Coordinates of C-alpha atoms and ligand atoms in Angstrom, one line a residue:
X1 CA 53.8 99.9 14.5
X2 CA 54.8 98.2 11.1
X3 CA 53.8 94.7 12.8
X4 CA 50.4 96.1 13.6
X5 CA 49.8 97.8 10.2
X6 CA 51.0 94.3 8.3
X7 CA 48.2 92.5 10.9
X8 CA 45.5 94.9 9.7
X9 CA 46.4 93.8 6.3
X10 CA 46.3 90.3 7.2
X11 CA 43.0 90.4 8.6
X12 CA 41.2 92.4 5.5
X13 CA 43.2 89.7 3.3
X14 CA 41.8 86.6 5.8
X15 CA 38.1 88.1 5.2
X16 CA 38.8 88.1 1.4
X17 CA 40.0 84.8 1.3
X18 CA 37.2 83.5 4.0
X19 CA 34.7 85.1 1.5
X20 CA 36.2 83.3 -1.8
X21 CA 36.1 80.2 0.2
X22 CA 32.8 80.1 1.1
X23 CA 31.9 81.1 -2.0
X24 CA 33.7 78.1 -3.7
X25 CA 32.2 75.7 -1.4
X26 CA 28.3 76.6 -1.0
X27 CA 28.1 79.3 -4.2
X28 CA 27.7 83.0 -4.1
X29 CA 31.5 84.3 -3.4
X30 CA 30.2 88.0 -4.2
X31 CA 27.5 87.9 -1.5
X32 CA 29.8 85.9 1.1
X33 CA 32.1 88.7 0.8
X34 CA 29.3 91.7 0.8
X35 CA 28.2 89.7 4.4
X36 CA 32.0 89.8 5.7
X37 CA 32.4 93.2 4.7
X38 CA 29.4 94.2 6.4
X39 CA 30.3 92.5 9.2
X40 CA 34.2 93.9 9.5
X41 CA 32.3 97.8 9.2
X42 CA 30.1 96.8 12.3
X43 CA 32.8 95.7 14.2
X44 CA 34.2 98.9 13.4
X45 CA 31.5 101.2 13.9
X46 CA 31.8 99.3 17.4
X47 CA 34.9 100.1 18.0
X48 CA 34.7 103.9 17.2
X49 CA 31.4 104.2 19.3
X50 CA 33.9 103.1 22.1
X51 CA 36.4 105.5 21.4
X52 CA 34.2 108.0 21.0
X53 CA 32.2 107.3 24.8
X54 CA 35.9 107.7 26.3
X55 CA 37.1 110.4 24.9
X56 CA 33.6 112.2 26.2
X57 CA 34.4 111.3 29.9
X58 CA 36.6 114.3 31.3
X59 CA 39.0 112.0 33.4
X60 CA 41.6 111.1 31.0
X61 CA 42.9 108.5 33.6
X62 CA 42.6 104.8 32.5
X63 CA 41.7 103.4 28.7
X64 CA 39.4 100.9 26.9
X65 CA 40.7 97.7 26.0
X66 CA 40.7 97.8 21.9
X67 CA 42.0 95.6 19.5
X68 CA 44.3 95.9 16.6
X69 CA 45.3 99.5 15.3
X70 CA 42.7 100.7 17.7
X71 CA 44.9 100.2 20.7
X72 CA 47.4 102.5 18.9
X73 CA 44.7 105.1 18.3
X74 CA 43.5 105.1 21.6
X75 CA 47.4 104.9 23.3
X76 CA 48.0 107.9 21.2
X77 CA 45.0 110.2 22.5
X78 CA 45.6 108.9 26.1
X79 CA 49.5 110.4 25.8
X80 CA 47.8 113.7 24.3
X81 CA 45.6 114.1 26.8
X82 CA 47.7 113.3 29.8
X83 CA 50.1 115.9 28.3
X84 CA 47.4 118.4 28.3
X85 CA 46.4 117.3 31.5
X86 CA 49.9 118.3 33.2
X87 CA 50.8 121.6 31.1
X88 CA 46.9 122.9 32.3
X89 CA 47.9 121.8 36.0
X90 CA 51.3 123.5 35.8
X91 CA 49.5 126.6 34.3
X92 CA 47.1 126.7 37.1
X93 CA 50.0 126.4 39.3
X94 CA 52.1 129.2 37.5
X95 CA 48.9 131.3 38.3
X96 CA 48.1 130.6 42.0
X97 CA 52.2 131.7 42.4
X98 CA 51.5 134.6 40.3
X99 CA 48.9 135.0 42.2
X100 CA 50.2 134.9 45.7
X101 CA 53.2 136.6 44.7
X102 CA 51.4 140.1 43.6
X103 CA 49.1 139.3 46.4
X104 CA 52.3 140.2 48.6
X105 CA 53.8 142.9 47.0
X106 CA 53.6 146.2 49.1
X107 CA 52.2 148.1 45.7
X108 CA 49.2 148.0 44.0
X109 CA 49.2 146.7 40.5
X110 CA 45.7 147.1 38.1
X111 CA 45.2 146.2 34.8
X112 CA 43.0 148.0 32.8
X113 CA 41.4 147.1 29.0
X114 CA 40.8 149.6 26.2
X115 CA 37.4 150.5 27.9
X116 CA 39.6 151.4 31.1
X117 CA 37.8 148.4 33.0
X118 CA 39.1 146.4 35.7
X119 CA 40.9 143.2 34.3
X120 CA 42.7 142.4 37.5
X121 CA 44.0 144.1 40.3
X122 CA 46.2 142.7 43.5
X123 CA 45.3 143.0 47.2
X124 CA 47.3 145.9 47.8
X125 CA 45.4 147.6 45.0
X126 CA 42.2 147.0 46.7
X127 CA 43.5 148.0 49.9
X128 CA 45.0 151.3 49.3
X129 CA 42.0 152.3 46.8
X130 CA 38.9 150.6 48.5
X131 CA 38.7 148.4 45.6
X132 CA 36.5 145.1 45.5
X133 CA 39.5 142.2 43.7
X134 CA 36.4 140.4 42.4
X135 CA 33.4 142.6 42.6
X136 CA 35.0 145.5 40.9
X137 CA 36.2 143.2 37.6
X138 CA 34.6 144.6 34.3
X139 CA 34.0 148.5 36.0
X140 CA 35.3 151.0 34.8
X141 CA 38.0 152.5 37.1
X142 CA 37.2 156.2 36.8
X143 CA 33.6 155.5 38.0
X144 CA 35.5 153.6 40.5
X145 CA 37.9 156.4 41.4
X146 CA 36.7 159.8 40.8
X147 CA 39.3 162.0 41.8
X148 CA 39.7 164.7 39.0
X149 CA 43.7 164.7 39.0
X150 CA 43.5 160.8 38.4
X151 CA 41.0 160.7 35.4
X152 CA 43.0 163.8 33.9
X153 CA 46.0 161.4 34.9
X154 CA 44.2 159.0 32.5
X155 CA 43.1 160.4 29.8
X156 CA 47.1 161.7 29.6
X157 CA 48.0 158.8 29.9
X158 CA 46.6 156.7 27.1
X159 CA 46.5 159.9 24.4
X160 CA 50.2 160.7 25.3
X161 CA 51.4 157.2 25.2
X162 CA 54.4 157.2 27.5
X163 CA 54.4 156.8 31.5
X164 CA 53.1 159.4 33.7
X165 CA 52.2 159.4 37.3
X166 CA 50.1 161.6 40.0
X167 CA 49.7 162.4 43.4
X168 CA 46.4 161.6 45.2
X169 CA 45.0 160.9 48.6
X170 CA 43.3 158.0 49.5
X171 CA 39.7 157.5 48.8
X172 CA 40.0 155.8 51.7
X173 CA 42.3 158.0 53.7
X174 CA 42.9 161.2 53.2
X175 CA 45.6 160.9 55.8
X176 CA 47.2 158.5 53.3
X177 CA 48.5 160.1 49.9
X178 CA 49.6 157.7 47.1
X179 CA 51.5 157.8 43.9
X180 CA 49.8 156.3 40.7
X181 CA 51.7 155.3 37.8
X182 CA 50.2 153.9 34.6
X183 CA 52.2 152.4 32.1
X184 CA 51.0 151.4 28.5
X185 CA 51.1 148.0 27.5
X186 CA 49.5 145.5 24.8
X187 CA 46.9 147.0 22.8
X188 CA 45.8 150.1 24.5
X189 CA 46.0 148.2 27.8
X190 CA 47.4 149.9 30.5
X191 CA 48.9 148.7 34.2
X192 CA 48.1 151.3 36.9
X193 CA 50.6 151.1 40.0
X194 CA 49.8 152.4 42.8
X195 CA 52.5 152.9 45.7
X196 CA 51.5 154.2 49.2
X197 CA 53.9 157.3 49.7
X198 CA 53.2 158.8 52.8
X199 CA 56.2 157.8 54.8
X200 CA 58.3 160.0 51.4
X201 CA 56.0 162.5 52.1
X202 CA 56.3 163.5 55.6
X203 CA 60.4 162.9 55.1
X204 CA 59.9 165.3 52.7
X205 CA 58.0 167.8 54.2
X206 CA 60.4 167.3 57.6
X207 CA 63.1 168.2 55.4
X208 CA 61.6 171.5 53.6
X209 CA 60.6 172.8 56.8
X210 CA 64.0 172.7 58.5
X211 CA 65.8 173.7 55.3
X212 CA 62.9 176.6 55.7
X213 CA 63.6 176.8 59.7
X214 CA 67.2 177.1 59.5
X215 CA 67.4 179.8 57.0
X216 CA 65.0 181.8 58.7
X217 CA 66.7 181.5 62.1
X218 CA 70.4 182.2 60.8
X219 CA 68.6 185.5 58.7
X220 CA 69.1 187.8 61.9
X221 CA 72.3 187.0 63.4
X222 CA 73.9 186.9 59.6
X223 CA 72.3 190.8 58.7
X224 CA 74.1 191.7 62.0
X225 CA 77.2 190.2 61.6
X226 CA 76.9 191.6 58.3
X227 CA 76.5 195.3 59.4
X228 CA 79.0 195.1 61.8
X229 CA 81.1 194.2 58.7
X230 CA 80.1 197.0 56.8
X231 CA 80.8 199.2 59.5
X232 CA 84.3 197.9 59.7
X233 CA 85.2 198.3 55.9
X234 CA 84.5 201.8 56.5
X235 CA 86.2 202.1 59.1
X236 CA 89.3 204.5 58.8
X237 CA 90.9 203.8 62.3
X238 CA 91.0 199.8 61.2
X239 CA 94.5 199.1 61.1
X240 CA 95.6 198.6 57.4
X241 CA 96.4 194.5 58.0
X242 CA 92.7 193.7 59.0
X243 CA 91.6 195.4 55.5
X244 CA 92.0 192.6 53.4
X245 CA 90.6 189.8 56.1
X246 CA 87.4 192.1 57.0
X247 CA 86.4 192.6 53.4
X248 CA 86.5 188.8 52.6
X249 CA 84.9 188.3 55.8
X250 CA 81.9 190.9 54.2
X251 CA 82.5 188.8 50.9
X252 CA 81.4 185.6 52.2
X253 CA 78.8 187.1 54.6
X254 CA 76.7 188.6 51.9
X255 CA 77.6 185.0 49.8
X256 CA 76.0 183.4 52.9
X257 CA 72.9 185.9 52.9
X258 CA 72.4 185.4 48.8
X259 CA 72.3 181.5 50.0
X260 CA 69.9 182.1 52.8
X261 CA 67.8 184.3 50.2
X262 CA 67.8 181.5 47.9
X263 CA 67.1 178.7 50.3
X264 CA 64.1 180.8 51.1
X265 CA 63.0 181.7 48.0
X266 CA 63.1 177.5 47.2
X267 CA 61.4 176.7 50.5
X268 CA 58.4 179.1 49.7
X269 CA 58.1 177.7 45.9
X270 CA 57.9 174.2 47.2
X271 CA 55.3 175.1 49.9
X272 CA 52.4 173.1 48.7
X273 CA 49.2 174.1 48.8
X274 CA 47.3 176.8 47.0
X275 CA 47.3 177.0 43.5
X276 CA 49.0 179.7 41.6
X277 CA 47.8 183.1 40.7
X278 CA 46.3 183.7 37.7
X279 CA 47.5 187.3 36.5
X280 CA 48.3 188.1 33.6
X281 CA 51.7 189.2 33.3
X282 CA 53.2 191.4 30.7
X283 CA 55.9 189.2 29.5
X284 CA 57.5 191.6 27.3
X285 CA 57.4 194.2 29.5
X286 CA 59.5 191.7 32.2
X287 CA 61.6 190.9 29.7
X288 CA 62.2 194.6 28.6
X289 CA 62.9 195.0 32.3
X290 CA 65.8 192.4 32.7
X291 CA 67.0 193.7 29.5
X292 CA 67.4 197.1 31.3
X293 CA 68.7 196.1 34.0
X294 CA 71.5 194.3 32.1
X295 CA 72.6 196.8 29.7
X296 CA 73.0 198.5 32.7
X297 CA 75.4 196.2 34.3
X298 CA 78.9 196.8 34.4
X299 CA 80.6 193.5 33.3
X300 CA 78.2 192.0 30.8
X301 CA 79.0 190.7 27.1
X302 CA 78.8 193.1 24.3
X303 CA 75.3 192.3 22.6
X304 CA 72.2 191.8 24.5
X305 CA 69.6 191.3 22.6
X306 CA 65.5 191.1 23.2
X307 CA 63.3 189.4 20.7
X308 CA 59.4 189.4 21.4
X309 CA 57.9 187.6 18.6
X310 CA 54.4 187.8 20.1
X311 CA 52.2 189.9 22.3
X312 CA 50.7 186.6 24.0
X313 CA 50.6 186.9 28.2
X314 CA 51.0 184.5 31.0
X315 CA 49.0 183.5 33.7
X316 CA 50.9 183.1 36.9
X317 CA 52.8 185.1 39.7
X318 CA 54.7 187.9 38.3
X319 CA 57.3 187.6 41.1
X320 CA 58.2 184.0 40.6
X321 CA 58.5 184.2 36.4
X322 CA 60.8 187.4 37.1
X323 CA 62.8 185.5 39.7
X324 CA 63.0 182.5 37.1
X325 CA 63.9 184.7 33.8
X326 CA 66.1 187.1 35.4
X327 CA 68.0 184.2 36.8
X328 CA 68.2 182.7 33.4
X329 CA 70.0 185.7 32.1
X330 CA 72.1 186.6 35.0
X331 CA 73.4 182.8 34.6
X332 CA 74.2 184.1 31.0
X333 CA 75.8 187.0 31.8
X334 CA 78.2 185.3 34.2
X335 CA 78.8 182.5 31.8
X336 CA 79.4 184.5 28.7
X337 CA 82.9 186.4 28.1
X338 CA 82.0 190.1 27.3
X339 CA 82.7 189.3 23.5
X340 CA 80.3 187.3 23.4
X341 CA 76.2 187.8 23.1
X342 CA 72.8 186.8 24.8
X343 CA 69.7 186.7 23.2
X344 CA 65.9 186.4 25.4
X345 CA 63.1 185.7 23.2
X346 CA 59.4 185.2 23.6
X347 CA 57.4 183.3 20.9
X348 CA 54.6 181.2 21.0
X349 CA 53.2 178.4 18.9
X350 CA 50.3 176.3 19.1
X351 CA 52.1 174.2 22.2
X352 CA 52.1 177.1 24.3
X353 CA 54.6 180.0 24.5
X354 CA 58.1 179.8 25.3
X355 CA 61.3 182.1 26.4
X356 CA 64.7 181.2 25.9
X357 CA 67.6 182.8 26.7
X358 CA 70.3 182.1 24.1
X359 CA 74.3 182.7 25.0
X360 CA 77.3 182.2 23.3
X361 CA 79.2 181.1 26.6
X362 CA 81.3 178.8 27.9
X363 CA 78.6 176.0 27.2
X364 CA 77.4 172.7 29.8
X365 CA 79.2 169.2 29.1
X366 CA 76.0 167.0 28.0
X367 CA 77.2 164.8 31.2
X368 CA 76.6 167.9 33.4
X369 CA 72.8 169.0 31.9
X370 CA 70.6 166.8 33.8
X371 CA 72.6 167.7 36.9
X372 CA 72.8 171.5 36.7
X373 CA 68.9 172.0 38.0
X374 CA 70.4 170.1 41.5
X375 CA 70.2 172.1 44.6
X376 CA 73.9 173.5 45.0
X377 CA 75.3 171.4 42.0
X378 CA 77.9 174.1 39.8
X379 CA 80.7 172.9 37.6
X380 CA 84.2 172.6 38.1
X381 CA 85.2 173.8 41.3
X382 CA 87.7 176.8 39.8
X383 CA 85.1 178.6 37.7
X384 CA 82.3 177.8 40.5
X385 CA 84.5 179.5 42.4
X386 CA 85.0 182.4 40.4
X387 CA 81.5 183.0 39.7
X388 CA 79.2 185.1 42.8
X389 CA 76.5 182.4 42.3
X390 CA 75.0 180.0 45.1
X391 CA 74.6 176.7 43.2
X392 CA 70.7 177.4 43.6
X393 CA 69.6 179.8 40.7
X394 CA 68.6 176.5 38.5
X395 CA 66.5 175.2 41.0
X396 CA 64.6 178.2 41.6
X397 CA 64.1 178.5 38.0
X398 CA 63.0 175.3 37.8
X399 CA 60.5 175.1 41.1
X400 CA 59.1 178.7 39.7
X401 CA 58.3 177.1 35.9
X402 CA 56.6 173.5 38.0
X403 CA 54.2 176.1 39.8
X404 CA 53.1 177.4 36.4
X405 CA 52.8 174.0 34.8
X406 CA 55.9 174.8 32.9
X407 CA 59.3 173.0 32.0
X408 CA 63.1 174.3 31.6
X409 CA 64.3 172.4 28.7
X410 CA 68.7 172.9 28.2
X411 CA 70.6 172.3 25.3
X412 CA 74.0 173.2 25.5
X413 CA 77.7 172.7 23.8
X414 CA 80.8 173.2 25.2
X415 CA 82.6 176.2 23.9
X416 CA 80.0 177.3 21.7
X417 CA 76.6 178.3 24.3
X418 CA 73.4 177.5 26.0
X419 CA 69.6 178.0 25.4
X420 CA 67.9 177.6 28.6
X421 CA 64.2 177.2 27.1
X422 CA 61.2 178.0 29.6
X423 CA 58.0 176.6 28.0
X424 CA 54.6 177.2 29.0
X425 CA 51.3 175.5 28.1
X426 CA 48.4 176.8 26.0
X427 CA 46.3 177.0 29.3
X428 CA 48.9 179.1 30.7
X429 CA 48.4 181.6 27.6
X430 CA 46.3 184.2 27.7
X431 CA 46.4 186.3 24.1
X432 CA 45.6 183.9 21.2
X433 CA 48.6 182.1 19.6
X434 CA 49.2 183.6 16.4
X435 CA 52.6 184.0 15.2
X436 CA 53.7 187.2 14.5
X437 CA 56.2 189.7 12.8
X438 CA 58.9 190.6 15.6
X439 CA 58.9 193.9 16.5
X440 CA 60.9 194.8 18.8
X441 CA 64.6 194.3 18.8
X442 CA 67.1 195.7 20.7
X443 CA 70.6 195.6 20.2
X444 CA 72.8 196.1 23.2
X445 CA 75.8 198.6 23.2
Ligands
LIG1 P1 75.0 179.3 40.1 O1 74.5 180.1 41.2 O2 76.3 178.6 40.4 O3 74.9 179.9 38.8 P2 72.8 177.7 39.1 O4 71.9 176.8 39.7 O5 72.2 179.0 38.5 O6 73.9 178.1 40.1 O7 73.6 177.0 38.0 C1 74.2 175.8 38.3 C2 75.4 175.5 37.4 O8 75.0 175.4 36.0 C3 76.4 176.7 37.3 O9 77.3 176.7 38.4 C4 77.0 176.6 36.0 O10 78.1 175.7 36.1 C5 76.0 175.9 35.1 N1 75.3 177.0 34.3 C6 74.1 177.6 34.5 N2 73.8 178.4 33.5 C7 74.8 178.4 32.6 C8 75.1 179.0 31.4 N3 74.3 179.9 30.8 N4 76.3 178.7 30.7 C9 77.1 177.8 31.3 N5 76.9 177.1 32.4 C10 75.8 177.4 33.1

């Protein structure tokens, strides 16, 4: 590099000399060195007319023969452009794999821009939604796909921020019912997956109609075996020693008809199909009810409280909401010592209107929250045992609130109590939300 540089030098310091030379010998040195100057800027010019012709050709394969500290010029912007040649081929390669590898995933994947239009989408996308990969680029996917529960889906979506996913049939197929995820990326960009889940569904619905069947078939010959029971508690001729079997016998029958009830009552909430009524219920007067009906119970703890903080009424079915609030409180009851106190309150805010029922109880391990909405899921096995309940009261509760677009949110501490919070959604509301004075509070006792 140095040896080059110093030959440059050489050269502009041979012209000089040349010039002075020629000068001293026929006269004029200033305009023999004006004419070699001239002459070195041609021979430039030349040489960067060259370089420039060769770096306009696209194949970056080969050179041009140029002298001096041209050739290091040019050898410099050959290496450049052979490395720019390979990273652009192992790009294109890193995309055709990227390519061919979400071409062969089982589930759809589409990327959406701001606008909501088609950036990309995979074969499986275009398969299971009818889309065109190519065609479709730069439309708008609601326009695409019009089905109301997806461009609610959305709209959610990209105002809520978070993921969220619905349930649709194919536009296709309405045999075939898929799930659609989007999840927001980038700026405002979201990726729509789309997974075919008709194989889940049918499981699923296999599985809630034999829960269903089952139940119903071992209905009849539990409600005799039951009354047979019955009858023999009563009965006086019984010999003294069969007592105690026959009425844990009639214990665990009407335990296994609660259980049947139960599975029932879950089986018809998951039923799908038909949208739920809209009547308005009197939420205060339900809860007024279930207050009723607890002061009235025999083991219960000392203060039950009702607190209706607004006059606002729900849109639903009356039976369902009764069967989630009254097991909200019965849960209470069993899980509060008779010291203790339960509170049920209606309020509502501009979210919507919620009830909570509020105990000073034995209280949930955090670990245990999440779980306690399971099908048959209880605590420890000792109080489980102690307690009438079936393991199923949770689920109900939840199932009931889904139906009505609602949510059971827990917060609990060991020791200290529950809230078990139903919340409902402004749609669900029919009186509008204003908050008012409460009126209406009823100590127990
Ligand atoms: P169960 O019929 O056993 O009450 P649930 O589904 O209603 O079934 O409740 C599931 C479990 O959640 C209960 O076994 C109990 O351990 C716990 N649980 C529910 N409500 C309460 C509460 N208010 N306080 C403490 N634990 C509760």
């Amino acid at each position: 590099m140095l040896a080059a540089w110093s030959y440059a030098v050489l050269r502009v310091c041979g012209l000089v000399l040349l010039a002075l030379a020629g000068g001293w010998v026929f006269g004029y040195p200033w305009l023999w060195l004006i004419v070699l100057a001239l002459g070195f800027l041609a021979w430039q010019l030349a040489n960067l007319h060259r370089l420039e012709r060769w770096l306009a050709v696209r194949d970056p394969r080969g050179g041009i023969e140029a002298p001096g500290k041209w050739a290091d010029v040019v050898a410099h912007v050959g290496r450049l452009r052979r490395r720019n040649r390979m990273r652009k081929r192992r790009l294109a390669e890193l995309l055709r794999e990227f390519r061919h590898s979400t071409d062969a995933l089982p589930d759809g994947a589409i990327l959406l821009n701001r606008r909501r239009e088609i950036l990309w989408c995979n074969e499986a996308a275009a398969r299971l939604l009818g889309l065109r990969a190519h065609a479709d680029r730069g439309l708008r996917i609601d326009n695409l796909i019009r089905h109301p529960d997806f461009v609610t889906h959305l709209e959610r979506a990209g105002s809520a921020g978070g993921r969220s996913s619905v349930e649709l049939a194919s536009p296709l197929d309405e045999a075939v019912l898929l799930s659609m995820q989007t999840i927001p990326y980038g700026d405002r960009q979201n990726l729509v997956l789309v997974k075919d889940i008709t194989y889940q569904a049918k499981l699923e619905q296999v599985r809630q109609d034999f829960v269903a069947n089952a139940s119903h078939e071992l209905r009849s010959p539990l409600t005799v075996i039951s009354g047979y029971l019955d009858d023999l508690v009563e009965d006086e001729k019984m010999p003294a020693v069969w007592g105690g079997p026959i009425r844990e016998m009639q214990r665990q029958s009407q335990r296994m008809q609660a259980i049947i009830g139960d599975l029932l009552e879950l089986s018809r909430l998951e039923a799908p199909g038909g949208e739920t009524e809209h009547n308005e219920i009197d939420v205060a007067a339900l809860l007024a009810q279930i207050h009723r009906e607890t002061l009235a119970l025999e083991r219960r703890p000392r203060d039950v409280v009702l607190t209706i903080d607004t006059e606002a009424r729900l849109l639903g079915r009356e039976s369902e909401i009764y069967s989630a609030f009254s097991n909200l409180v019965a849960n209470a009851v069993k899980f509060t010592p008779e010291a203790g106190r339960i509170e049920m309150r209606w309020r509502a805010d501009s979210l919507g209107a919620q009830m909570s029922v509020i105990d000073t109880g034995v209280g949930i391990p955090p670990e245990s929250i999440p779980r306690v909405t399971e099908r048959f899921y209880r605590l420890d096995g000792g109080r489980a045992r102690r307690s009438s309940g079936t393991g199923l009261g949770l689920a109900i509760v939840k199932h009931a609130l889904q139906k009505h677009q609602g949510m059971l949110e827990i917060e609990s501490e060991p020791g200290r109590g529950s809230t078990f919070t139903c919340r409902f959604p402004p749609e669900r509301i029919v009186v509008p939300v204003e908050n008012q004075i409460p009126h209406d509070q009823v100590p127990g006792t």
